[in-house]
Coordinates of C-alpha atoms and ligand atoms in Angstrom, one line a residue:
Chain A
M1 CA 0.0 0.0 0.0
S2 CA 1.3 3.4 -0.8
D3 CA 1.7 6.1 1.9
A4 CA -1.0 8.2 0.4
I5 CA -3.6 5.5 0.7
L6 CA -2.5 4.6 4.2
N7 CA -2.7 8.2 5.3
Q8 CA -6.2 8.7 3.8
A9 CA -7.4 5.7 5.8
Y10 CA -5.8 7.1 9.0
D11 CA -8.2 9.4 10.6
V12 CA -6.2 11.1 13.4
Q13 CA -9.1 13.1 14.7
R14 CA -11.1 9.9 15.2
V15 CA -8.0 8.4 16.9
R16 CA -7.7 11.4 19.3
E17 CA -11.2 10.8 20.6
D18 CA -9.9 7.5 22.0
F19 CA -7.5 9.4 24.3
P20 CA -9.6 11.2 27.0
I21 CA -6.6 13.2 28.3
L22 CA -6.0 14.9 24.9
A23 CA -9.2 16.9 25.4
R24 CA -7.9 18.7 28.4
S25 CA -6.3 22.1 28.7
V26 CA -3.4 23.1 30.9
H27 CA -2.6 26.1 33.1
A28 CA -6.3 27.2 33.5
R29 CA -6.5 29.9 36.2
K30 CA -9.4 31.5 38.0
G31 CA -11.6 32.8 35.3
K32 CA -9.0 32.3 32.6
P33 CA -9.3 29.4 30.2
G34 CA -6.2 27.2 29.8
K35 CA -4.3 26.3 26.6
P36 CA -5.2 23.1 24.8
L37 CA -2.7 20.4 25.6
V38 CA -0.2 19.7 22.9
Y39 CA 1.5 16.5 24.0
L40 CA 4.8 16.0 22.4
D41 CA 6.4 13.8 25.0
S42 CA 5.3 10.4 24.1
G43 CA 8.9 9.3 23.9
A44 CA 9.0 9.6 27.7
S45 CA 5.6 8.0 28.2
A46 CA 2.6 7.7 25.9
Q47 CA -1.0 8.6 26.8
K48 CA -3.5 5.8 27.1
P49 CA -6.5 5.1 25.0
R50 CA -9.9 4.5 26.6
Q51 CA -9.7 0.9 25.3
V52 CA -6.7 0.3 27.6
I53 CA -8.2 2.1 30.6
Q54 CA -11.5 0.3 30.2
A55 CA -9.9 -3.1 29.8
M56 CA -8.0 -2.7 33.1
T57 CA -11.1 -1.4 34.8
R58 CA -13.3 -4.2 33.5
F59 CA -10.7 -6.7 34.6
L60 CA -10.6 -5.3 38.1
E61 CA -14.4 -5.1 38.3
E62 CA -15.1 -8.5 36.9
D63 CA -12.2 -11.0 36.8
Y64 CA -9.5 -9.9 39.1
S65 CA -7.7 -12.3 41.4
N66 CA -4.2 -13.6 41.9
I67 CA -3.0 -15.9 39.3
H68 CA -1.2 -19.3 39.0
R69 CA -2.0 -20.3 42.5
G70 CA -5.7 -20.7 43.0
V71 CA -8.1 -23.5 42.3
H72 CA -11.0 -21.2 42.4
F73 CA -12.9 -19.9 39.5
L74 CA -11.6 -16.3 39.4
S75 CA -8.0 -17.4 39.8
Q76 CA -8.4 -19.6 36.7
T77 CA -10.2 -16.9 34.8
A78 CA -7.5 -14.3 35.6
T79 CA -4.7 -16.8 34.9
D80 CA -6.2 -17.6 31.4
Q81 CA -6.4 -13.9 30.5
F82 CA -2.9 -13.2 31.8
E83 CA -1.4 -16.0 29.9
A84 CA -3.4 -15.1 26.8
V85 CA -1.5 -11.7 26.8
R86 CA 1.8 -13.6 26.9
A87 CA 0.8 -15.3 23.7
K88 CA -0.3 -12.0 22.3
V89 CA 3.1 -10.4 23.1
A90 CA 4.8 -13.4 21.4
R91 CA 2.8 -12.8 18.3
F92 CA 3.4 -9.0 18.5
L93 CA 7.2 -9.6 18.4
N94 CA 6.9 -12.7 16.2
A95 CA 8.6 -14.8 18.9
P96 CA 8.5 -18.5 18.2
N97 CA 6.3 -19.2 21.2
D98 CA 5.1 -17.6 24.4
R99 CA 7.7 -19.5 26.6
C100 CA 10.2 -16.9 25.4
I101 CA 8.2 -14.0 26.9
V102 CA 9.1 -12.9 30.4
F103 CA 7.2 -10.1 32.1
T104 CA 9.3 -7.7 34.1
R105 CA 8.6 -4.3 35.7
S106 CA 10.1 -2.2 32.9
S107 CA 12.7 -2.2 30.1
T108 CA 15.1 -1.2 32.9
E109 CA 14.4 -4.3 34.9
A110 CA 14.5 -6.5 31.8
I111 CA 18.1 -5.3 31.0
N112 CA 19.1 -5.7 34.6
L113 CA 17.7 -9.2 34.5
V114 CA 20.0 -10.1 31.6
A115 CA 23.0 -8.3 33.0
S116 CA 22.5 -10.0 36.4
S117 CA 21.4 -13.5 35.4
Y118 CA 23.2 -14.0 32.1
G119 CA 26.0 -11.6 32.8
R120 CA 27.1 -12.9 36.2
T121 CA 26.9 -16.5 35.0
F122 CA 28.6 -16.3 31.6
L123 CA 30.9 -13.2 31.7
N124 CA 34.2 -13.2 33.4
E125 CA 37.1 -10.8 34.0
G126 CA 38.4 -9.3 30.7
D127 CA 35.3 -10.3 28.7
E128 CA 33.9 -7.5 26.6
V129 CA 30.4 -6.2 26.3
I130 CA 29.7 -3.9 23.3
L131 CA 27.3 -1.0 23.8
S132 CA 26.7 2.1 21.6
I133 CA 27.1 5.8 22.3
M134 CA 23.4 6.3 22.0
E135 CA 22.2 4.1 24.8
H136 CA 19.7 5.2 27.4
H137 CA 21.2 4.9 30.9
A138 CA 19.0 1.8 31.3
N139 CA 21.3 0.0 28.9
I140 CA 24.6 1.5 30.3
V141 CA 24.4 1.3 34.1
P142 CA 23.5 -2.4 34.5
W143 CA 26.6 -3.2 32.5
Q144 CA 28.7 -0.9 34.6
L145 CA 27.5 -2.6 37.8
L146 CA 28.6 -5.9 36.2
Q147 CA 31.9 -4.2 35.3
A148 CA 32.5 -3.3 38.9
E149 CA 31.7 -6.8 40.1
K150 CA 33.2 -9.0 37.4
K151 CA 35.8 -6.7 35.9
I152 CA 34.3 -7.0 32.4
V153 CA 35.3 -4.4 29.8
I154 CA 32.7 -2.1 28.1
K155 CA 33.3 -1.1 24.5
V156 CA 31.3 1.7 22.9
V157 CA 30.3 1.9 19.2
P158 CA 30.3 5.6 18.1
C159 CA 28.0 7.3 15.6
D160 CA 28.5 9.9 12.9
E161 CA 27.3 13.5 12.8
D162 CA 23.9 12.5 11.6
G163 CA 23.6 10.0 14.4
V164 CA 24.1 6.9 12.2
L165 CA 25.8 4.0 14.1
D166 CA 29.3 3.5 12.9
M167 CA 29.2 -0.1 11.6
D168 CA 32.8 -0.2 10.6
A169 CA 33.8 0.7 14.2
Y170 CA 31.3 -2.0 15.4
R171 CA 33.0 -4.6 13.1
N172 CA 36.4 -3.6 14.5
L173 CA 35.2 -3.8 18.1
L174 CA 33.9 -7.4 17.7
S175 CA 36.6 -9.8 18.8
D176 CA 37.3 -13.1 20.5
R177 CA 36.9 -11.2 23.8
T178 CA 33.4 -10.0 22.9
K179 CA 30.8 -11.9 25.0
L180 CA 27.7 -9.8 24.5
V181 CA 26.4 -7.0 22.4
A182 CA 23.7 -4.7 23.9
I183 CA 22.5 -1.9 21.6
T184 CA 19.3 0.1 21.2
H185 CA 17.0 -0.6 18.3
C186 CA 15.9 3.1 18.2
S187 CA 17.6 6.0 20.0
N188 CA 15.3 7.9 22.4
V189 CA 17.3 11.1 21.6
L190 CA 18.3 11.0 18.0
G191 CA 15.5 8.8 16.7
T192 CA 18.1 6.7 14.8
V193 CA 16.9 3.2 14.0
T194 CA 19.9 0.9 14.1
P195 CA 20.5 -2.0 11.6
A196 CA 19.5 -4.7 14.1
K197 CA 19.6 -7.6 11.6
T198 CA 23.2 -6.7 10.5
I199 CA 24.3 -6.1 14.1
A200 CA 23.0 -9.5 15.1
K201 CA 24.5 -11.3 12.1
L202 CA 28.0 -9.9 12.6
A203 CA 27.9 -10.8 16.3
H204 CA 26.5 -14.3 15.6
E205 CA 29.4 -15.0 13.2
R206 CA 31.5 -15.0 16.4
G207 CA 28.9 -16.8 18.4
V208 CA 28.1 -13.7 20.5
P209 CA 24.5 -13.1 21.6
V210 CA 22.8 -9.7 21.1
L211 CA 20.3 -7.8 23.3
F212 CA 18.3 -5.0 21.7
D213 CA 16.7 -2.2 23.7
G214 CA 13.4 -1.9 21.8
S215 CA 11.8 0.6 24.1
Q216 CA 11.3 3.1 21.3
A217 CA 11.4 0.8 18.3
V218 CA 8.3 -1.3 19.1
V219 CA 6.3 1.9 19.3
H220 CA 7.1 3.2 15.8
G221 CA 7.3 0.1 13.6
T222 CA 6.9 -3.6 13.3
V223 CA 9.5 -5.7 15.1
D224 CA 10.2 -9.3 14.2
V225 CA 12.6 -10.8 16.6
Q226 CA 13.1 -13.9 14.5
D227 CA 13.9 -12.0 11.4
I228 CA 16.4 -9.8 13.3
D229 CA 17.6 -13.0 15.0
A230 CA 17.7 -11.1 18.4
D231 CA 18.8 -13.2 21.3
F232 CA 17.2 -10.8 23.8
Y233 CA 14.8 -8.0 23.0
V234 CA 13.2 -5.7 25.6
F235 CA 10.5 -3.1 25.7
T236 CA 8.3 -1.3 28.2
A237 CA 4.5 -1.2 28.2
H238 CA 4.0 2.5 29.1
K239 CA 5.6 3.8 25.9
L240 CA 3.3 1.6 23.8
Y241 CA 0.1 3.2 25.1
G242 CA -0.1 0.7 27.9
P243 CA 0.3 1.0 31.7
T244 CA 3.4 1.7 33.8
G245 CA 5.0 -0.9 35.9
L246 CA 5.3 -3.5 33.2
G247 CA 8.1 -4.5 30.8
V248 CA 8.8 -7.4 28.5
L249 CA 11.9 -9.5 28.0
Y250 CA 12.0 -11.7 24.9
G251 CA 14.8 -14.3 25.1
K252 CA 15.7 -17.3 22.9
Y253 CA 14.6 -20.2 24.9
D254 CA 17.9 -22.0 24.8
L255 CA 19.5 -19.0 26.5
L256 CA 16.8 -18.5 29.0
K257 CA 17.0 -22.1 30.0
K258 CA 20.7 -21.8 30.8
M259 CA 20.1 -18.8 33.0
P260 CA 19.7 -18.9 36.8
P261 CA 16.9 -17.0 38.5
Y262 CA 17.1 -13.2 38.8
Q263 CA 15.1 -12.9 42.0
G264 CA 13.8 -15.5 44.4
G265 CA 10.3 -15.9 45.7
G266 CA 6.9 -17.4 45.0
D267 CA 5.8 -18.6 41.6
M268 CA 9.3 -19.3 40.3
I269 CA 10.0 -22.5 42.2
E270 CA 9.2 -26.1 41.7
S271 CA 9.8 -27.1 45.2
V272 CA 11.3 -25.5 48.2
S273 CA 13.1 -27.1 51.1
F274 CA 15.9 -25.9 53.3
E275 CA 18.0 -28.7 51.8
G276 CA 17.6 -27.3 48.3
T277 CA 15.1 -25.6 46.1
T278 CA 14.4 -26.3 42.5
F279 CA 13.3 -23.7 40.0
K280 CA 10.7 -23.7 37.4
A281 CA 11.5 -23.5 33.7
P282 CA 11.4 -20.1 32.0
P283 CA 9.5 -17.8 31.8
S284 CA 8.2 -18.6 35.3
R285 CA 11.7 -18.9 36.7
F286 CA 12.2 -15.1 36.1
E287 CA 8.8 -14.0 37.4
A288 CA 9.2 -14.2 41.2
G289 CA 6.3 -13.0 43.2
T290 CA 2.9 -11.7 42.1
P291 CA 3.3 -10.0 38.8
P292 CA 1.6 -6.8 37.7
I293 CA -1.5 -8.7 36.6
T294 CA -3.8 -5.8 35.8
E295 CA -1.1 -4.1 33.9
V296 CA -0.5 -7.2 31.8
I297 CA -4.2 -7.1 30.8
G298 CA -3.7 -3.4 29.9
L299 CA -0.8 -4.2 27.7
G300 CA -2.9 -6.8 25.9
A301 CA -5.5 -4.1 25.2
A302 CA -2.7 -1.7 24.0
I303 CA -1.4 -4.3 21.6
D304 CA -4.9 -4.9 20.3
Y305 CA -5.3 -1.1 19.9
V306 CA -2.2 -0.5 17.8
E307 CA -2.8 -3.6 15.7
A308 CA -6.4 -2.5 15.0
L309 CA -5.1 0.9 13.8
G310 CA -2.4 -1.0 11.8
R311 CA 1.3 -0.7 12.7
D312 CA 2.1 0.3 9.1
A313 CA -0.6 2.9 9.1
I314 CA 0.7 4.3 12.4
A315 CA 4.3 4.3 11.1
A316 CA 3.2 6.2 7.9
H317 CA 1.3 8.8 9.9
E318 CA 4.3 9.3 12.3
H319 CA 6.7 9.5 9.4
D320 CA 4.5 12.3 7.8
L321 CA 4.6 14.2 11.1
L322 CA 8.3 13.8 11.4
Q323 CA 8.9 15.1 7.9
Y324 CA 6.5 18.0 8.4
A325 CA 7.8 19.0 11.8
T326 CA 11.4 18.7 10.7
Q327 CA 10.7 21.0 7.7
Q328 CA 8.9 23.6 9.9
L329 CA 11.5 23.5 12.6
S330 CA 14.4 23.9 10.2
Q331 CA 13.0 27.3 9.2
I332 CA 13.6 28.7 12.6
D333 CA 16.8 30.7 12.7
G334 CA 19.4 29.3 15.2
L335 CA 17.6 26.0 15.6
R336 CA 19.9 22.9 15.3
I337 CA 18.4 19.5 15.1
V338 CA 20.5 16.7 16.7
G339 CA 20.0 13.4 14.9
T340 CA 19.3 13.4 11.2
A341 CA 19.8 9.7 10.3
P342 CA 17.9 8.5 7.3
G343 CA 14.9 6.4 8.3
K344 CA 14.8 7.7 11.8
G345 CA 11.8 7.5 14.2
P346 CA 9.5 10.4 15.0
I347 CA 11.8 12.0 17.6
I348 CA 13.3 15.4 17.2
S349 CA 15.9 16.7 19.6
F350 CA 17.1 20.2 19.1
A351 CA 19.0 23.2 20.5
L352 CA 18.0 26.8 20.1
E353 CA 21.0 29.1 19.9
G354 CA 21.2 31.5 22.8
V355 CA 18.4 29.9 24.8
H356 CA 18.9 27.1 27.4
P357 CA 16.5 24.2 26.8
H358 CA 15.2 24.6 30.4
D359 CA 14.0 28.0 29.6
V360 CA 12.5 26.8 26.3
G361 CA 10.6 24.1 28.1
T362 CA 9.2 26.5 30.7
I363 CA 8.0 29.0 28.0
V364 CA 6.5 26.5 25.5
D365 CA 4.7 24.8 28.5
Q366 CA 2.9 28.1 29.1
Y367 CA 1.6 27.7 25.5
G368 CA 0.3 24.2 26.4
V369 CA 3.2 22.4 24.6
A370 CA 4.7 19.5 26.5
V371 CA 8.2 18.6 25.5
R372 CA 11.1 17.0 27.3
V373 CA 14.2 19.0 28.1
G374 CA 17.5 17.8 29.5
R375 CA 19.9 15.1 28.5
H376 CA 17.2 12.4 28.2
C377 CA 19.0 9.8 30.3
A378 CA 21.7 9.6 27.7
E379 CA 24.5 11.8 29.0
P380 CA 27.3 10.3 26.9
L381 CA 25.4 11.1 23.8
A382 CA 25.0 14.8 24.8
E383 CA 28.7 14.9 25.3
R384 CA 29.3 13.4 21.9
F385 CA 27.3 16.1 20.1
D386 CA 28.6 18.7 22.4
V387 CA 25.2 20.2 22.9
G388 CA 24.6 19.6 26.6
P389 CA 20.9 19.4 27.2
T390 CA 18.4 19.6 24.4
V391 CA 14.7 20.0 23.8
R392 CA 13.0 16.9 22.6
A393 CA 9.7 16.7 20.7
S394 CA 8.5 13.1 20.3
F395 CA 5.4 12.2 18.2
G396 CA 2.9 9.5 18.7
L397 CA 0.0 8.0 16.8
Y398 CA -2.4 10.7 18.1
N399 CA -0.3 13.8 17.1
T400 CA -1.2 16.1 14.3
R401 CA 0.4 18.6 11.9
E402 CA -1.4 21.4 13.8
E403 CA 0.4 20.3 16.9
A404 CA 3.7 20.6 15.1
D405 CA 2.6 24.1 14.1
A406 CA 1.8 24.9 17.8
L407 CA 5.4 23.9 18.7
V408 CA 6.9 26.1 16.1
Q409 CA 4.7 29.1 17.2
S410 CA 5.6 28.6 20.8
L411 CA 9.3 28.5 19.8
Q412 CA 8.8 31.8 17.9
A413 CA 7.5 33.2 21.2
V414 CA 10.6 31.9 23.0
K415 CA 12.8 33.7 20.5
E416 CA 10.9 37.0 20.9
F417 CA 11.2 36.7 24.7
F418 CA 14.9 36.2 24.6
G419 CA 15.6 38.4 21.6
A420 CA 17.4 35.4 20.2
Chain B
M1 CA -0.4 33.0 32.3
M2 CA 2.0 35.1 30.2
D3 CA 2.1 37.4 33.2
D4 CA 3.7 34.6 35.2
L5 CA 6.3 34.3 32.5
R6 CA 7.1 38.0 32.6
E7 CA 7.3 37.8 36.3
L8 CA 9.8 35.0 36.1
Y9 CA 11.8 36.4 33.2
Q10 CA 12.0 40.0 34.3
E11 CA 14.3 42.3 32.3
V12 CA 16.9 42.2 35.0
I13 CA 17.0 38.5 34.9
L14 CA 17.2 38.3 31.2
D15 CA 20.1 40.8 31.4
H16 CA 22.0 38.9 34.0
G17 CA 21.3 35.7 32.2
K18 CA 22.8 37.0 29.0
N19 CA 25.6 39.1 30.5
P20 CA 26.5 37.4 33.8
R21 CA 28.6 39.6 36.2
N22 CA 31.7 38.2 37.9
F23 CA 31.9 35.3 35.4
R24 CA 35.5 34.4 36.1
H25 CA 37.9 32.5 38.2
P26 CA 39.7 34.8 40.6
D27 CA 43.4 33.9 41.2
D28 CA 43.3 34.5 44.9
A29 CA 40.1 32.6 45.6
N30 CA 40.6 30.4 48.7
R31 CA 37.2 28.6 48.7
E32 CA 35.4 26.9 45.9
A33 CA 32.4 24.7 45.6
K34 CA 30.5 23.0 42.8
G35 CA 26.8 23.1 42.3
E36 CA 25.2 20.6 40.0
N37 CA 21.7 19.8 38.9
P38 CA 21.9 16.3 37.4
M39 CA 18.4 16.6 36.0
C40 CA 19.3 19.3 33.4
G41 CA 23.1 19.2 33.6
D42 CA 23.5 22.7 34.9
R43 CA 26.8 23.0 36.6
F44 CA 28.5 25.9 38.3
M45 CA 31.7 26.5 40.2
V46 CA 31.5 29.3 42.8
Y47 CA 34.7 30.9 44.0
L48 CA 35.1 32.9 47.2
T49 CA 38.0 35.0 48.4
L50 CA 37.5 35.2 52.2
K51 CA 39.6 37.7 54.0
D52 CA 39.3 38.2 57.8
G53 CA 35.8 36.7 57.7
V54 CA 34.7 39.0 54.9
V55 CA 33.8 37.9 51.3
D56 CA 36.4 40.0 49.6
D57 CA 35.6 38.6 46.2
V58 CA 33.1 36.2 44.8
A59 CA 32.7 34.9 41.2
F60 CA 31.4 31.9 39.3
Q61 CA 31.8 29.9 36.1
G62 CA 29.8 27.2 34.4
R63 CA 26.9 26.6 32.2
G64 CA 23.2 26.8 33.0
C65 CA 19.8 28.2 32.0
A66 CA 18.8 31.9 32.1
I67 CA 17.4 31.5 35.6
S68 CA 20.3 29.7 37.2
T69 CA 22.9 32.0 35.4
A70 CA 21.1 35.2 36.4
S71 CA 20.6 34.0 40.0
A72 CA 24.4 33.2 40.2
S73 CA 25.3 36.5 38.7
M74 CA 23.0 38.5 41.1
M75 CA 24.3 36.4 44.0
T76 CA 27.9 37.5 43.4
E77 CA 26.8 41.2 43.4
L78 CA 24.9 40.8 46.7
V79 CA 27.3 38.7 48.6
R80 CA 30.5 40.7 47.9
G81 CA 31.6 42.7 50.9
K82 CA 29.4 40.8 53.4
T83 CA 30.7 38.9 56.4
A84 CA 30.5 35.2 56.2
A85 CA 27.6 35.3 58.7
E86 CA 25.8 37.9 56.6
A87 CA 26.3 35.9 53.4
E88 CA 24.8 32.8 55.0
K89 CA 21.9 34.9 56.2
L90 CA 21.3 36.0 52.7
F91 CA 21.4 32.5 51.5
H92 CA 18.6 31.6 53.9
A93 CA 16.6 34.6 53.0
F94 CA 16.8 33.8 49.3
H95 CA 15.9 30.2 49.9
E96 CA 12.8 31.2 51.8
L97 CA 11.8 33.6 49.1
C98 CA 12.1 31.0 46.4
T99 CA 10.3 28.3 48.2
Q100 CA 7.8 29.7 50.6
D101 CA 4.6 31.6 49.9
E102 CA 5.0 33.2 53.2
P103 CA 8.7 33.5 53.5
D104 CA 10.3 33.7 57.0
I105 CA 13.1 36.2 56.4
P106 CA 15.9 36.2 58.9
E107 CA 16.4 39.6 60.7
G108 CA 19.0 42.0 59.6
V109 CA 18.6 41.9 55.8
D110 CA 18.3 45.5 54.6
D111 CA 15.5 46.6 52.4
E112 CA 17.6 47.3 49.3
T113 CA 19.0 43.9 49.4
M114 CA 15.6 42.4 49.9
E115 CA 14.3 44.2 46.9
K116 CA 17.0 42.8 44.7
L117 CA 16.4 39.3 46.0
M118 CA 12.7 39.7 45.4
V119 CA 13.4 39.8 41.6
M120 CA 13.8 36.1 41.6
S121 CA 10.7 35.2 43.7
G122 CA 8.6 34.7 40.5
V123 CA 10.2 31.3 40.4
R124 CA 7.8 30.2 43.1
Q125 CA 5.1 29.8 40.4
F126 CA 7.4 27.4 38.7
P127 CA 8.3 24.7 41.2
V128 CA 10.5 22.7 38.8
R129 CA 12.6 25.8 38.3
V130 CA 13.3 26.5 42.0
K131 CA 16.4 24.3 41.8
C132 CA 17.7 26.5 39.0
A133 CA 17.3 29.6 41.0
T134 CA 19.0 28.3 44.2
L135 CA 21.8 26.3 42.5
A136 CA 24.6 28.8 42.8
W137 CA 23.4 30.0 46.2
H138 CA 23.7 26.4 47.5
A139 CA 27.2 26.3 46.0
M140 CA 28.1 29.6 47.6
N141 CA 26.8 28.4 51.0
A142 CA 28.8 25.1 50.6
A143 CA 32.0 27.1 49.8
L144 CA 31.4 29.3 52.9
H145 CA 31.4 26.1 55.0
G146 CA 34.5 24.7 53.3
E147 CA 32.6 22.0 51.5
A148 CA 33.6 21.0 47.9
A149 CA 30.1 20.6 46.5
A150 CA 26.5 21.3 47.1
S151 CA 24.4 18.1 46.7
S152 CA 21.3 18.7 44.7
D153 CA 19.4 16.4 47.1
Q154 CA 19.4 19.2 49.6
F155 CA 17.8 21.8 47.4
Ligands
PLP501 C1 15.6 3.7 24.7 C2 15.1 3.5 26.1 N1 15.5 2.5 26.8 C3 15.1 2.3 28.1 C4 14.1 3.1 28.6 C5 13.7 2.9 30.0 O1 12.3 2.5 30.1 P1 11.7 2.2 31.5 O2 12.0 3.4 32.4 O3 10.2 2.0 31.3 O4 12.4 1.0 32.1 C6 13.6 4.2 27.9 C7 12.6 5.1 28.4 O5 12.9 6.1 29.2 C8 14.1 4.4 26.6 O6 13.7 5.4 25.8

């Protein structure tokens, strides 16, 4: 299908009606109406459609109970619904089966799980882990903790001025000492989508497993973990229009099977005695304690929601917004966009000459425009581009060209304010 | 709404933000402390030259937003020539002004100084920006006490 046809079919106004929060205004004061909310911070966390909110409410009102441990009716009902979402997530990522899907609290916890369970078991002093310059702190700090404990070595793949990953440097970093590669599939600052399939292929030629941080990537396009041949793939529900408190770890079953538990507790054991405890097979082995049951139901509804809209249609809509917004922003004097890789996701980070991002954020907020300012949990990257903090506008499936215009207008106001 | 913005970004503040005073590293400084806001990456070094218990010189360097830069710049102008005890009192007065709707100002701060401090009080309407306004003041206070850094947890 061509973009034009997809875009015609995509009725963003209709979509917006699904998101109750988008109807609100902000900064209303006694007697004075507020400004309509222009939410351009979905990269930090996406808003939730009524379908997700209602699915969670319905579950709590009708079917809620603890799972995996009751013989009673509700426990069985809740368990069935919970496990059905595991199967849905497997389909969503095109994982071979639902045993490869582990529920965690977040992307952060999923990466910590791999660093802790896989890393502490299979990595030793002098072994190398390859990361990239554009990682979120969630995919840096767990490896540094491991570095402190096991004396592993961290290698970092750089990127070029556009924010494209330097694949020659990556090839050169891969060596006999490399024991794991952990790289983002889409940068939360630059929007760069990395060539996951090639990254995995090159690592696999040396027998090295690869983890992808898909926190941003699953939101903006279709991900096929088997096609990429990812060994581990993580994402977080709240950026995918689902609830907070829930993440997903996909792992190849052969790897998961070799890995010891991450946390101990109920639900992950076969039998417990003080002489010795035996653990369940994955994914249960990694899901100690009561999981975020209602949130899992919410994620199921979120996946249904984006699939009903069509992931290609969403991607086409967001691509249109990205191009439009980039074009409009580029016309502002003194505005520098950081991250111009071809095929990037709908994330635009920029600096405005003469005005600190913090001041930009405060002023555009008064116009109802919600953006993120700062270093976006990716400090090494800010150093790389020598920009310090930036302003980030990130677009989601509900944003419109008019909202991009509102951003541009509010930035004009910033410039007037500062005479920049 | 836009009034709040004008209140926050008064002309004086925009001016100090763009042309910070005492933006330098004095050779004879005998105290220095770092102030850092990890959230936005703002970072200042504040330098004091204490002579016989008096702030003989005070200056700063670093990088921050208009609010934090202006506040640092104005701080250097207000603190110079004060005794260490007076400077600390100013720090507390300023902190009150930025954080409390009914600030409890310590006694002995003269009206003219109060007026200058008041310029920054618009920040009260912008709670996330209070740390920007107080950053260099915390660093100054840390330097007074011979500490190397102000931890942003205290702000
Ligand atoms: C690329 C990337 N990785 C990891 C994370 C961490 O997600 P969470 O805080 O939900 O664990 C984020 C979100 O902030 C992200 O953008």
